[in-house]
Amino acid sequence: MDIRNIPTLFGLPEADTLTELNAGHINRTFLSVCGSEKYVLQSLNRSVFRAPEAVMDNISRVEAAFAKADCYHTAVPHFIACGDKNYAVADGEVWRIYSYITATAEAAADAAAAGRAFGTFMRIMDGTKLNSTPAIEGFHDFDRYFAELSAQNGIAPEILRELDRLRSKLGQVFTGSLKKRVIHGDAKPDNIIMDSPAVIIDLDTVMYGYSAIDYGDLVRSVCRKGPPDLSAVREMTGGFAQGLDGLLTAEEVDSLYYGILWLTGELAARYLTDSRRENKYFRGKTSADCLARAEQLLAQLKSFTASSSELKEIIHEEMD
């Protein structure tokens, strides 16, 4: 089926123009102009999302939770229905579509707003039941990623030792007693469209997980280069606390710093592994790209470890 005709499955006109958007790593995404309206049209990557129906079921549960919430500053997209589903299948591909939202500001420039959006997401989703099939099997499983990296040839022993020490520490912090919640799973400013309200997108990885996972990914994202930007971390953490509105336990607050190390080390391991294999998770990246990104992340991990006292102080001051 011609991609231009996919919108008709959702009761929309045929696409007059299609522009592929290459910002994401995983799914194929198009800006679709249908008549006088713009839409975001996406095809889910079945090699990553083995159960796309479960992914879309979770998205419908997220939409339902936000529809019931009294929240004026944070929202999620509304996916247009195809019959009784929020997706359509054509030629074996799973497609979904929602109205294009124009950003009025850069989320990356407003750390407090990014933190508030994802804190609010966690609070609104608290108590919501997800589909029993995970979006990605073993996603955010540090042990799994470390094992995959260890199986590669040519990885520097000092890198493996560093990540193994981190793996051991995470095992001590994230025990069975620590509460798991519904989290976004890919919390970063790039996944917020700043408008009124701010709209959280890329809901495919919504999952049960530790609050520190979303927090750690946010900190990693707002401190992409050089030493940690402590002022940005403070702003983001304050916004995160505002959105949560006291949801987290004291034990969860204590774990947040280790979420920074977890997500930075995990992503370094994943990029290093991708640099050694032909079938890559990060679509469109060369082996050289993956290696360069891994090196950046390993340097970032060292910076976060060196700044542990300052980061822990910010977390406890802003979350109390």
PDB file of C-alpha atoms in Angstrom:
ATOM      1  CA  MET A   1       0.000   0.000   0.000  1.00  0.00           C
ATOM      2  CA  ASP A   2       1.326   3.432  -0.919  1.00  0.00           C
ATOM      3  CA  ILE A   3       2.248   5.328   2.260  1.00  0.00           C
ATOM      4  CA  ARG A   4       0.273   8.322   1.002  1.00  0.00           C
ATOM      5  CA  ASN A   5      -2.872   6.209   1.378  1.00  0.00           C
ATOM      6  CA  ILE A   6      -2.207   5.104   4.970  1.00  0.00           C
ATOM      7  CA  PRO A   7      -4.054   8.115   6.494  1.00  0.00           C
ATOM      8  CA  THR A   8      -7.234   7.004   4.718  1.00  0.00           C
ATOM      9  CA  LEU A   9      -7.312   3.952   6.997  1.00  0.00           C
ATOM     10  CA  PHE A  10      -7.936   6.411   9.841  1.00  0.00           C
ATOM     11  CA  GLY A  11     -10.712   8.263   8.017  1.00  0.00           C
ATOM     12  CA  LEU A  12      -8.420  11.065   6.851  1.00  0.00           C
ATOM     13  CA  PRO A  13      -7.727  12.319   3.318  1.00  0.00           C
ATOM     14  CA  GLU A  14      -4.837  10.875   1.343  1.00  0.00           C
ATOM     15  CA  ALA A  15      -1.540  12.580   2.159  1.00  0.00           C
ATOM     16  CA  ASP A  16      -0.754  15.432  -0.213  1.00  0.00           C
ATOM     17  CA  THR A  17       2.877  15.499   0.938  1.00  0.00           C
ATOM     18  CA  LEU A  18       5.042  13.244   3.119  1.00  0.00           C
ATOM     19  CA  THR A  19       8.309  14.359   4.699  1.00  0.00           C
ATOM     20  CA  GLU A  20      10.358  11.763   6.566  1.00  0.00           C
ATOM     21  CA  LEU A  21      11.543  12.968   9.979  1.00  0.00           C
ATOM     22  CA  ASN A  22      14.868  11.447  10.994  1.00  0.00           C
ATOM     23  CA  ALA A  23      15.184  12.646  14.601  1.00  0.00           C
ATOM     24  CA  GLY A  24      14.340   9.270  16.167  1.00  0.00           C
ATOM     25  CA  HIS A  25      16.487   6.136  16.288  1.00  0.00           C
ATOM     26  CA  ILE A  26      13.803   3.464  15.984  1.00  0.00           C
ATOM     27  CA  ASN A  27      10.539   4.043  14.095  1.00  0.00           C
ATOM     28  CA  ARG A  28       9.937   5.509  10.651  1.00  0.00           C
ATOM     29  CA  THR A  29       8.226   8.862  11.129  1.00  0.00           C
ATOM     30  CA  PHE A  30       6.639  11.177   8.561  1.00  0.00           C
ATOM     31  CA  LEU A  31       5.126  14.632   8.615  1.00  0.00           C
ATOM     32  CA  SER A  32       1.944  14.015   6.646  1.00  0.00           C
ATOM     33  CA  VAL A  33      -0.081  16.893   5.173  1.00  0.00           C
ATOM     34  CA  CYS A  34      -3.647  15.732   4.552  1.00  0.00           C
ATOM     35  CA  GLY A  35      -5.825  18.483   3.122  1.00  0.00           C
ATOM     36  CA  SER A  36      -5.353  21.523   5.343  1.00  0.00           C
ATOM     37  CA  GLU A  37      -4.089  19.574   8.390  1.00  0.00           C
ATOM     38  CA  LYS A  38      -0.707  18.209   9.448  1.00  0.00           C
ATOM     39  CA  TYR A  39      -0.215  14.845  11.150  1.00  0.00           C
ATOM     40  CA  VAL A  40       2.617  12.709  12.514  1.00  0.00           C
ATOM     41  CA  LEU A  41       2.471   9.304  10.806  1.00  0.00           C
ATOM     42  CA  GLN A  42       4.621   6.489  12.195  1.00  0.00           C
ATOM     43  CA  SER A  43       5.424   2.887  11.348  1.00  0.00           C
ATOM     44  CA  LEU A  44       6.535   0.863  14.378  1.00  0.00           C
ATOM     45  CA  ASN A  45       9.827  -0.972  14.085  1.00  0.00           C
ATOM     46  CA  ARG A  46       8.812  -4.611  14.510  1.00  0.00           C
ATOM     47  CA  SER A  47      12.396  -5.766  15.023  1.00  0.00           C
ATOM     48  CA  VAL A  48      12.502  -3.615  18.198  1.00  0.00           C
ATOM     49  CA  PHE A  49       8.851  -3.797  19.256  1.00  0.00           C
ATOM     50  CA  ARG A  50       8.022  -7.490  18.874  1.00  0.00           C
ATOM     51  CA  ALA A  51       4.486  -6.995  20.254  1.00  0.00           C
ATOM     52  CA  PRO A  52       3.299  -3.717  18.681  1.00  0.00           C
ATOM     53  CA  GLU A  53      -0.302  -4.399  19.684  1.00  0.00           C
ATOM     54  CA  ALA A  54       0.785  -4.401  23.344  1.00  0.00           C
ATOM     55  CA  VAL A  55       2.673  -1.132  22.779  1.00  0.00           C
ATOM     56  CA  MET A  56      -0.436   0.502  21.371  1.00  0.00           C
ATOM     57  CA  ASP A  57      -2.597  -0.947  24.148  1.00  0.00           C
ATOM     58  CA  ASN A  58      -0.310   0.691  26.713  1.00  0.00           C
ATOM     59  CA  ILE A  59      -0.559   3.986  24.829  1.00  0.00           C
ATOM     60  CA  SER A  60      -4.347   3.790  25.020  1.00  0.00           C
ATOM     61  CA  ARG A  61      -4.052   3.253  28.784  1.00  0.00           C
ATOM     62  CA  VAL A  62      -1.777   6.292  29.063  1.00  0.00           C
ATOM     63  CA  GLU A  63      -4.296   8.382  27.109  1.00  0.00           C
ATOM     64  CA  ALA A  64      -7.107   7.190  29.385  1.00  0.00           C
ATOM     65  CA  ALA A  65      -5.159   8.089  32.539  1.00  0.00           C
ATOM     66  CA  PHE A  66      -4.425  11.593  31.250  1.00  0.00           C
ATOM     67  CA  ALA A  67      -8.041  12.048  30.134  1.00  0.00           C
ATOM     68  CA  LYS A  68      -9.154  11.479  33.733  1.00  0.00           C
ATOM     69  CA  ALA A  69      -6.445  13.662  35.277  1.00  0.00           C
ATOM     70  CA  ASP A  70      -6.972  17.296  36.179  1.00  0.00           C
ATOM     71  CA  CYS A  71      -3.751  18.586  34.648  1.00  0.00           C
ATOM     72  CA  TYR A  72      -3.426  21.776  32.614  1.00  0.00           C
ATOM     73  CA  HIS A  73       0.319  21.875  31.940  1.00  0.00           C
ATOM     74  CA  THR A  74       1.182  18.335  30.710  1.00  0.00           C
ATOM     75  CA  ALA A  75      -0.533  16.123  28.121  1.00  0.00           C
ATOM     76  CA  VAL A  76       0.059  13.219  25.730  1.00  0.00           C
ATOM     77  CA  PRO A  77      -0.908  12.911  22.028  1.00  0.00           C
ATOM     78  CA  HIS A  78      -4.309  11.619  21.000  1.00  0.00           C
ATOM     79  CA  PHE A  79      -3.884   8.798  18.490  1.00  0.00           C
ATOM     80  CA  ILE A  80      -6.615   8.745  15.839  1.00  0.00           C
ATOM     81  CA  ALA A  81      -8.676   5.562  15.763  1.00  0.00           C
ATOM     82  CA  CYS A  82      -8.923   3.011  12.993  1.00  0.00           C
ATOM     83  CA  GLY A  83     -12.195   1.291  13.893  1.00  0.00           C
ATOM     84  CA  ASP A  84     -11.913   0.169  17.506  1.00  0.00           C
ATOM     85  CA  LYS A  85      -8.083   0.364  17.582  1.00  0.00           C
ATOM     86  CA  ASN A  86      -5.549   3.191  17.765  1.00  0.00           C
ATOM     87  CA  TYR A  87      -3.453   1.700  14.957  1.00  0.00           C
ATOM     88  CA  ALA A  88      -3.813   0.124  11.509  1.00  0.00           C
ATOM     89  CA  VAL A  89      -1.990  -2.773   9.861  1.00  0.00           C
ATOM     90  CA  ALA A  90      -1.044  -2.489   6.186  1.00  0.00           C
ATOM     91  CA  ASP A  91       1.260  -4.884   4.336  1.00  0.00           C
ATOM     92  CA  GLY A  92       2.445  -6.279   7.658  1.00  0.00           C
ATOM     93  CA  GLU A  93       3.386  -2.871   9.081  1.00  0.00           C
ATOM     94  CA  VAL A  94       1.750  -1.276  12.128  1.00  0.00           C
ATOM     95  CA  TRP A  95       0.880   2.385  11.591  1.00  0.00           C
ATOM     96  CA  ARG A  96      -0.428   5.078  13.922  1.00  0.00           C
ATOM     97  CA  ILE A  97      -1.161   8.776  13.460  1.00  0.00           C
ATOM     98  CA  TYR A  98      -1.818  11.871  15.559  1.00  0.00           C
ATOM     99  CA  SER A  99      -2.227  15.581  14.906  1.00  0.00           C
ATOM    100  CA  TYR A 100       1.016  17.487  14.448  1.00  0.00           C
ATOM    101  CA  ILE A 101       1.837  19.755  17.390  1.00  0.00           C
ATOM    102  CA  THR A 102       3.888  22.882  16.801  1.00  0.00           C
ATOM    103  CA  ALA A 103       6.534  23.516  19.446  1.00  0.00           C
ATOM    104  CA  THR A 104       6.540  27.039  20.874  1.00  0.00           C
ATOM    105  CA  ALA A 105       9.890  26.630  22.669  1.00  0.00           C
ATOM    106  CA  GLU A 106      12.849  24.253  23.016  1.00  0.00           C
ATOM    107  CA  ALA A 107      12.357  21.743  25.831  1.00  0.00           C
ATOM    108  CA  ALA A 108      16.131  21.372  26.172  1.00  0.00           C
ATOM    109  CA  ALA A 109      16.334  25.064  27.106  1.00  0.00           C
ATOM    110  CA  ASP A 110      13.895  24.680  30.009  1.00  0.00           C
ATOM    111  CA  ALA A 111      15.176  22.005  32.373  1.00  0.00           C
ATOM    112  CA  ALA A 112      12.536  22.786  35.007  1.00  0.00           C
ATOM    113  CA  ALA A 113       9.686  22.286  32.533  1.00  0.00           C
ATOM    114  CA  ALA A 114      11.191  18.993  31.322  1.00  0.00           C
ATOM    115  CA  GLY A 115      11.491  17.736  34.887  1.00  0.00           C
ATOM    116  CA  ARG A 116       7.960  18.831  35.752  1.00  0.00           C
ATOM    117  CA  ALA A 117       6.523  17.086  32.679  1.00  0.00           C
ATOM    118  CA  PHE A 118       8.065  13.703  33.468  1.00  0.00           C
ATOM    119  CA  GLY A 119       7.362  14.010  37.204  1.00  0.00           C
ATOM    120  CA  THR A 120       3.746  14.734  36.318  1.00  0.00           C
ATOM    121  CA  PHE A 121       3.679  11.753  33.966  1.00  0.00           C
ATOM    122  CA  MET A 122       4.764   9.432  36.776  1.00  0.00           C
ATOM    123  CA  ARG A 123       2.202  10.899  39.176  1.00  0.00           C
ATOM    124  CA  ILE A 124      -0.701  10.677  36.723  1.00  0.00           C
ATOM    125  CA  MET A 125       0.211   7.116  35.764  1.00  0.00           C
ATOM    126  CA  ASP A 126       0.512   5.975  39.394  1.00  0.00           C
ATOM    127  CA  GLY A 127      -1.715   2.942  39.892  1.00  0.00           C
ATOM    128  CA  THR A 128      -2.433   2.396  36.183  1.00  0.00           C
ATOM    129  CA  LYS A 129      -2.156  -1.217  35.028  1.00  0.00           C
ATOM    130  CA  LEU A 130      -0.122  -1.880  31.893  1.00  0.00           C
ATOM    131  CA  ASN A 131      -0.350  -4.661  29.337  1.00  0.00           C
ATOM    132  CA  SER A 132       1.378  -7.778  30.673  1.00  0.00           C
ATOM    133  CA  THR A 133       3.554  -8.045  27.534  1.00  0.00           C
ATOM    134  CA  PRO A 134       6.631  -5.787  27.796  1.00  0.00           C
ATOM    135  CA  ALA A 135       7.238  -3.274  25.007  1.00  0.00           C
ATOM    136  CA  ILE A 136      10.874  -4.423  24.720  1.00  0.00           C
ATOM    137  CA  GLU A 137      11.972  -7.570  26.512  1.00  0.00           C
ATOM    138  CA  GLY A 138      14.757  -6.755  28.966  1.00  0.00           C
ATOM    139  CA  PHE A 139      14.678  -2.998  28.355  1.00  0.00           C
ATOM    140  CA  HIS A 140      16.728  -1.157  31.025  1.00  0.00           C
ATOM    141  CA  ASP A 141      18.144  -4.473  32.243  1.00  0.00           C
ATOM    142  CA  PHE A 142      21.727  -3.465  33.050  1.00  0.00           C
ATOM    143  CA  ASP A 143      22.824  -7.074  33.589  1.00  0.00           C
ATOM    144  CA  ARG A 144      21.585  -7.979  30.105  1.00  0.00           C
ATOM    145  CA  TYR A 145      23.408  -5.124  28.401  1.00  0.00           C
ATOM    146  CA  PHE A 146      26.601  -5.832  30.327  1.00  0.00           C
ATOM    147  CA  ALA A 147      26.441  -9.511  29.316  1.00  0.00           C
ATOM    148  CA  GLU A 148      25.950  -8.568  25.647  1.00  0.00           C
ATOM    149  CA  LEU A 149      28.922  -6.207  25.814  1.00  0.00           C
ATOM    150  CA  SER A 150      31.121  -8.782  27.568  1.00  0.00           C
ATOM    151  CA  ALA A 151      30.447 -11.237  24.740  1.00  0.00           C
ATOM    152  CA  GLN A 152      31.981  -8.846  22.182  1.00  0.00           C
ATOM    153  CA  ASN A 153      35.634  -9.147  21.188  1.00  0.00           C
ATOM    154  CA  GLY A 154      38.070  -6.311  21.625  1.00  0.00           C
ATOM    155  CA  ILE A 155      36.385  -4.352  24.421  1.00  0.00           C
ATOM    156  CA  ALA A 156      39.006  -2.716  26.635  1.00  0.00           C
ATOM    157  CA  PRO A 157      39.314  -4.618  29.954  1.00  0.00           C
ATOM    158  CA  GLU A 158      39.308  -1.385  31.988  1.00  0.00           C
ATOM    159  CA  ILE A 159      35.920  -0.431  30.500  1.00  0.00           C
ATOM    160  CA  LEU A 160      34.478  -3.823  31.371  1.00  0.00           C
ATOM    161  CA  ARG A 161      35.839  -3.536  34.920  1.00  0.00           C
ATOM    162  CA  GLU A 162      34.338  -0.070  35.343  1.00  0.00           C
ATOM    163  CA  LEU A 163      30.917  -1.137  34.117  1.00  0.00           C
ATOM    164  CA  ASP A 164      31.053  -4.324  36.186  1.00  0.00           C
ATOM    165  CA  ARG A 165      31.699  -2.263  39.336  1.00  0.00           C
ATOM    166  CA  LEU A 166      28.714  -0.143  38.443  1.00  0.00           C
ATOM    167  CA  ARG A 167      26.599  -3.258  37.842  1.00  0.00           C
ATOM    168  CA  SER A 168      27.491  -4.522  41.318  1.00  0.00           C
ATOM    169  CA  LYS A 169      26.588  -1.199  42.938  1.00  0.00           C
ATOM    170  CA  LEU A 170      23.254  -1.022  41.154  1.00  0.00           C
ATOM    171  CA  GLY A 171      22.455  -4.511  42.418  1.00  0.00           C
ATOM    172  CA  GLN A 172      22.952  -3.259  45.980  1.00  0.00           C
ATOM    173  CA  VAL A 173      20.755  -0.155  45.525  1.00  0.00           C
ATOM    174  CA  PHE A 174      17.916  -1.480  43.376  1.00  0.00           C
ATOM    175  CA  THR A 175      16.637  -4.395  45.420  1.00  0.00           C
ATOM    176  CA  GLY A 176      13.265  -6.064  45.639  1.00  0.00           C
ATOM    177  CA  SER A 177      12.189  -3.699  48.406  1.00  0.00           C
ATOM    178  CA  LEU A 178      12.345  -0.644  46.136  1.00  0.00           C
ATOM    179  CA  LYS A 179       8.997   0.232  44.590  1.00  0.00           C
ATOM    180  CA  LYS A 180       8.470   0.017  40.835  1.00  0.00           C
ATOM    181  CA  ARG A 181       6.120   2.434  39.113  1.00  0.00           C
ATOM    182  CA  VAL A 182       4.800   3.167  35.644  1.00  0.00           C
ATOM    183  CA  ILE A 183       7.549   5.217  33.997  1.00  0.00           C
ATOM    184  CA  HIS A 184       8.053   6.699  30.551  1.00  0.00           C
ATOM    185  CA  GLY A 185      11.227   4.694  29.927  1.00  0.00           C
ATOM    186  CA  ASP A 186      12.824   7.229  27.559  1.00  0.00           C
ATOM    187  CA  ALA A 187      12.670  10.449  29.568  1.00  0.00           C
ATOM    188  CA  LYS A 188      14.546  13.244  27.826  1.00  0.00           C
ATOM    189  CA  PRO A 189      13.710  16.780  26.648  1.00  0.00           C
ATOM    190  CA  ASP A 190      13.657  15.584  23.014  1.00  0.00           C
ATOM    191  CA  ASN A 191      10.485  13.666  23.912  1.00  0.00           C
ATOM    192  CA  ILE A 192       8.593  16.772  25.005  1.00  0.00           C
ATOM    193  CA  ILE A 193       6.890  19.182  22.616  1.00  0.00           C
ATOM    194  CA  MET A 194       6.826  22.502  24.409  1.00  0.00           C
ATOM    195  CA  ASP A 195       3.393  24.001  23.914  1.00  0.00           C
ATOM    196  CA  SER A 196       0.550  24.858  26.261  1.00  0.00           C
ATOM    197  CA  PRO A 197       0.237  22.210  27.584  1.00  0.00           C
ATOM    198  CA  ALA A 198       3.607  20.496  27.161  1.00  0.00           C
ATOM    199  CA  VAL A 199       3.065  17.215  25.287  1.00  0.00           C
ATOM    200  CA  ILE A 200       5.059  14.084  26.147  1.00  0.00           C
ATOM    201  CA  ILE A 201       5.655  11.937  23.050  1.00  0.00           C
ATOM    202  CA  ASP A 202       7.372   8.633  22.200  1.00  0.00           C
ATOM    203  CA  LEU A 203       5.264   6.572  24.585  1.00  0.00           C
ATOM    204  CA  ASP A 204       6.382   3.223  23.146  1.00  0.00           C
ATOM    205  CA  THR A 205       8.677   2.416  26.075  1.00  0.00           C
ATOM    206  CA  VAL A 206       6.159   3.016  28.877  1.00  0.00           C
ATOM    207  CA  MET A 207       6.895   0.273  31.380  1.00  0.00           C
ATOM    208  CA  TYR A 208       7.100  -0.748  35.023  1.00  0.00           C
ATOM    209  CA  GLY A 209      10.402   0.461  36.416  1.00  0.00           C
ATOM    210  CA  TYR A 210      12.185   2.461  39.080  1.00  0.00           C
ATOM    211  CA  SER A 211      11.573   6.203  39.319  1.00  0.00           C
ATOM    212  CA  ALA A 212      15.366   6.627  39.179  1.00  0.00           C
ATOM    213  CA  ILE A 213      15.363   5.399  35.567  1.00  0.00           C
ATOM    214  CA  ASP A 214      13.369   8.376  34.273  1.00  0.00           C
ATOM    215  CA  TYR A 215      15.188  10.770  36.601  1.00  0.00           C
ATOM    216  CA  GLY A 216      18.615   9.450  35.608  1.00  0.00           C
ATOM    217  CA  ASP A 217      17.824   9.686  31.909  1.00  0.00           C
ATOM    218  CA  LEU A 218      16.698  13.282  32.355  1.00  0.00           C
ATOM    219  CA  VAL A 219      19.901  14.286  34.139  1.00  0.00           C
ATOM    220  CA  ARG A 220      22.011  12.506  31.535  1.00  0.00           C
ATOM    221  CA  SER A 221      20.109  14.354  28.814  1.00  0.00           C
ATOM    222  CA  VAL A 222      20.458  17.850  30.273  1.00  0.00           C
ATOM    223  CA  CYS A 223      24.207  17.296  30.916  1.00  0.00           C
ATOM    224  CA  ARG A 224      25.236  16.007  27.508  1.00  0.00           C
ATOM    225  CA  LYS A 225      28.725  17.499  27.322  1.00  0.00           C
ATOM    226  CA  GLY A 226      31.518  18.215  29.771  1.00  0.00           C
ATOM    227  CA  PRO A 227      31.134  18.295  33.562  1.00  0.00           C
ATOM    228  CA  PRO A 228      27.580  18.147  34.941  1.00  0.00           C
ATOM    229  CA  ASP A 229      25.690  21.435  34.632  1.00  0.00           C
ATOM    230  CA  LEU A 230      24.658  21.601  38.283  1.00  0.00           C
ATOM    231  CA  SER A 231      22.378  24.597  37.812  1.00  0.00           C
ATOM    232  CA  ALA A 232      20.447  22.731  35.096  1.00  0.00           C
ATOM    233  CA  VAL A 233      20.306  19.614  37.291  1.00  0.00           C
ATOM    234  CA  ARG A 234      18.880  21.703  40.150  1.00  0.00           C
ATOM    235  CA  GLU A 235      16.243  23.267  37.900  1.00  0.00           C
ATOM    236  CA  MET A 236      15.287  19.905  36.427  1.00  0.00           C
ATOM    237  CA  THR A 237      15.154  18.212  39.838  1.00  0.00           C
ATOM    238  CA  GLY A 238      12.993  21.007  41.235  1.00  0.00           C
ATOM    239  CA  GLY A 239      10.590  20.639  38.324  1.00  0.00           C
ATOM    240  CA  PHE A 240      10.583  16.853  38.714  1.00  0.00           C
ATOM    241  CA  ALA A 241       9.699  17.217  42.404  1.00  0.00           C
ATOM    242  CA  GLN A 242       6.929  19.675  41.554  1.00  0.00           C
ATOM    243  CA  GLY A 243       5.405  17.264  39.057  1.00  0.00           C
ATOM    244  CA  LEU A 244       5.630  14.320  41.463  1.00  0.00           C
ATOM    245  CA  ASP A 245       4.019  16.286  44.285  1.00  0.00           C
ATOM    246  CA  GLY A 246       5.469  14.094  47.050  1.00  0.00           C
ATOM    247  CA  LEU A 247       4.837  10.750  45.331  1.00  0.00           C
ATOM    248  CA  LEU A 248       8.236   9.140  46.000  1.00  0.00           C
ATOM    249  CA  THR A 249       9.304   7.394  49.187  1.00  0.00           C
ATOM    250  CA  ALA A 250      12.496   8.366  51.021  1.00  0.00           C
ATOM    251  CA  GLU A 251      14.145   5.176  49.716  1.00  0.00           C
ATOM    252  CA  GLU A 252      13.269   6.134  46.140  1.00  0.00           C
ATOM    253  CA  VAL A 253      14.717   9.624  46.627  1.00  0.00           C
ATOM    254  CA  ASP A 254      17.949   8.051  47.885  1.00  0.00           C
ATOM    255  CA  SER A 255      18.110   5.932  44.716  1.00  0.00           C
ATOM    256  CA  LEU A 256      17.789   8.819  42.255  1.00  0.00           C
ATOM    257  CA  TYR A 257      21.520   9.584  42.066  1.00  0.00           C
ATOM    258  CA  TYR A 258      22.238   5.969  41.117  1.00  0.00           C
ATOM    259  CA  GLY A 259      19.696   6.254  38.315  1.00  0.00           C
ATOM    260  CA  ILE A 260      22.027   8.820  36.720  1.00  0.00           C
ATOM    261  CA  LEU A 261      24.897   6.328  36.754  1.00  0.00           C
ATOM    262  CA  TRP A 262      22.627   3.482  35.610  1.00  0.00           C
ATOM    263  CA  LEU A 263      21.280   5.203  32.506  1.00  0.00           C
ATOM    264  CA  THR A 264      24.623   6.687  31.508  1.00  0.00           C
ATOM    265  CA  GLY A 265      26.465   3.379  31.921  1.00  0.00           C
ATOM    266  CA  GLU A 266      23.676   1.412  30.255  1.00  0.00           C
ATOM    267  CA  LEU A 267      23.654   3.641  27.200  1.00  0.00           C
ATOM    268  CA  ALA A 268      27.466   3.497  26.987  1.00  0.00           C
ATOM    269  CA  ALA A 269      27.298  -0.315  27.004  1.00  0.00           C
ATOM    270  CA  ARG A 270      24.592  -0.349  24.336  1.00  0.00           C
ATOM    271  CA  TYR A 271      26.497   1.987  22.018  1.00  0.00           C
ATOM    272  CA  LEU A 272      29.712   0.031  22.533  1.00  0.00           C
ATOM    273  CA  THR A 273      27.916  -3.202  21.656  1.00  0.00           C
ATOM    274  CA  ASP A 274      26.364  -1.590  18.575  1.00  0.00           C
ATOM    275  CA  SER A 275      29.812  -0.425  17.464  1.00  0.00           C
ATOM    276  CA  ARG A 276      30.803  -4.116  17.161  1.00  0.00           C
ATOM    277  CA  ARG A 277      27.785  -5.575  15.390  1.00  0.00           C
ATOM    278  CA  GLU A 278      26.263  -5.184  11.961  1.00  0.00           C
ATOM    279  CA  ASN A 279      22.578  -5.359  12.945  1.00  0.00           C
ATOM    280  CA  LYS A 280      22.372  -2.191  15.037  1.00  0.00           C
ATOM    281  CA  TYR A 281      19.684  -1.076  17.472  1.00  0.00           C
ATOM    282  CA  PHE A 282      20.437   2.594  16.821  1.00  0.00           C
ATOM    283  CA  ARG A 283      19.108   3.007  13.295  1.00  0.00           C
ATOM    284  CA  GLY A 284      21.235   5.102  10.948  1.00  0.00           C
ATOM    285  CA  LYS A 285      24.374   5.055  13.125  1.00  0.00           C
ATOM    286  CA  THR A 286      27.704   3.801  11.819  1.00  0.00           C
ATOM    287  CA  SER A 287      30.111   1.804  13.980  1.00  0.00           C
ATOM    288  CA  ALA A 288      32.300   4.894  14.253  1.00  0.00           C
ATOM    289  CA  ASP A 289      29.291   6.963  15.367  1.00  0.00           C
ATOM    290  CA  CYS A 290      28.449   4.393  18.033  1.00  0.00           C
ATOM    291  CA  LEU A 291      32.009   4.231  19.324  1.00  0.00           C
ATOM    292  CA  ALA A 292      32.272   8.022  19.541  1.00  0.00           C
ATOM    293  CA  ARG A 293      28.971   8.220  21.435  1.00  0.00           C
ATOM    294  CA  ALA A 294      30.057   5.457  23.822  1.00  0.00           C
ATOM    295  CA  GLU A 295      33.260   7.345  24.587  1.00  0.00           C
ATOM    296  CA  GLN A 296      31.264  10.502  25.341  1.00  0.00           C
ATOM    297  CA  LEU A 297      29.001   8.563  27.698  1.00  0.00           C
ATOM    298  CA  LEU A 298      31.900   6.901  29.524  1.00  0.00           C
ATOM    299  CA  ALA A 299      33.453  10.333  30.077  1.00  0.00           C
ATOM    300  CA  GLN A 300      30.084  11.572  31.312  1.00  0.00           C
ATOM    301  CA  LEU A 301      29.845   8.629  33.713  1.00  0.00           C
ATOM    302  CA  LYS A 302      33.205   9.578  35.243  1.00  0.00           C
ATOM    303  CA  SER A 303      32.023  13.179  35.652  1.00  0.00           C
ATOM    304  CA  PHE A 304      28.821  12.098  37.388  1.00  0.00           C
ATOM    305  CA  THR A 305      30.792   9.849  39.740  1.00  0.00           C
ATOM    306  CA  ALA A 306      33.243  12.650  40.552  1.00  0.00           C
ATOM    307  CA  SER A 307      30.300  15.001  41.289  1.00  0.00           C
ATOM    308  CA  SER A 308      28.418  12.533  43.497  1.00  0.00           C
ATOM    309  CA  SER A 309      28.383  14.755  46.613  1.00  0.00           C
ATOM    310  CA  GLU A 310      27.027  17.790  44.754  1.00  0.00           C
ATOM    311  CA  LEU A 311      24.414  15.758  42.869  1.00  0.00           C
ATOM    312  CA  LYS A 312      23.172  13.981  46.003  1.00  0.00           C
ATOM    313  CA  GLU A 313      22.916  17.319  47.805  1.00  0.00           C
ATOM    314  CA  ILE A 314      20.846  18.820  44.985  1.00  0.00           C
ATOM    315  CA  ILE A 315      18.533  15.786  44.926  1.00  0.00           C
ATOM    316  CA  HIS A 316      17.807  15.885  48.647  1.00  0.00           C
ATOM    317  CA  GLU A 317      17.417  19.654  48.786  1.00  0.00           C
ATOM    318  CA  GLU A 318      15.003  19.799  45.850  1.00  0.00           C
ATOM    319  CA  MET A 319      13.049  16.611  46.606  1.00  0.00           C
ATOM    320  CA  ASP A 320      12.449  17.328  50.312  1.00  0.00           C
TER     321      ASP A 320
END
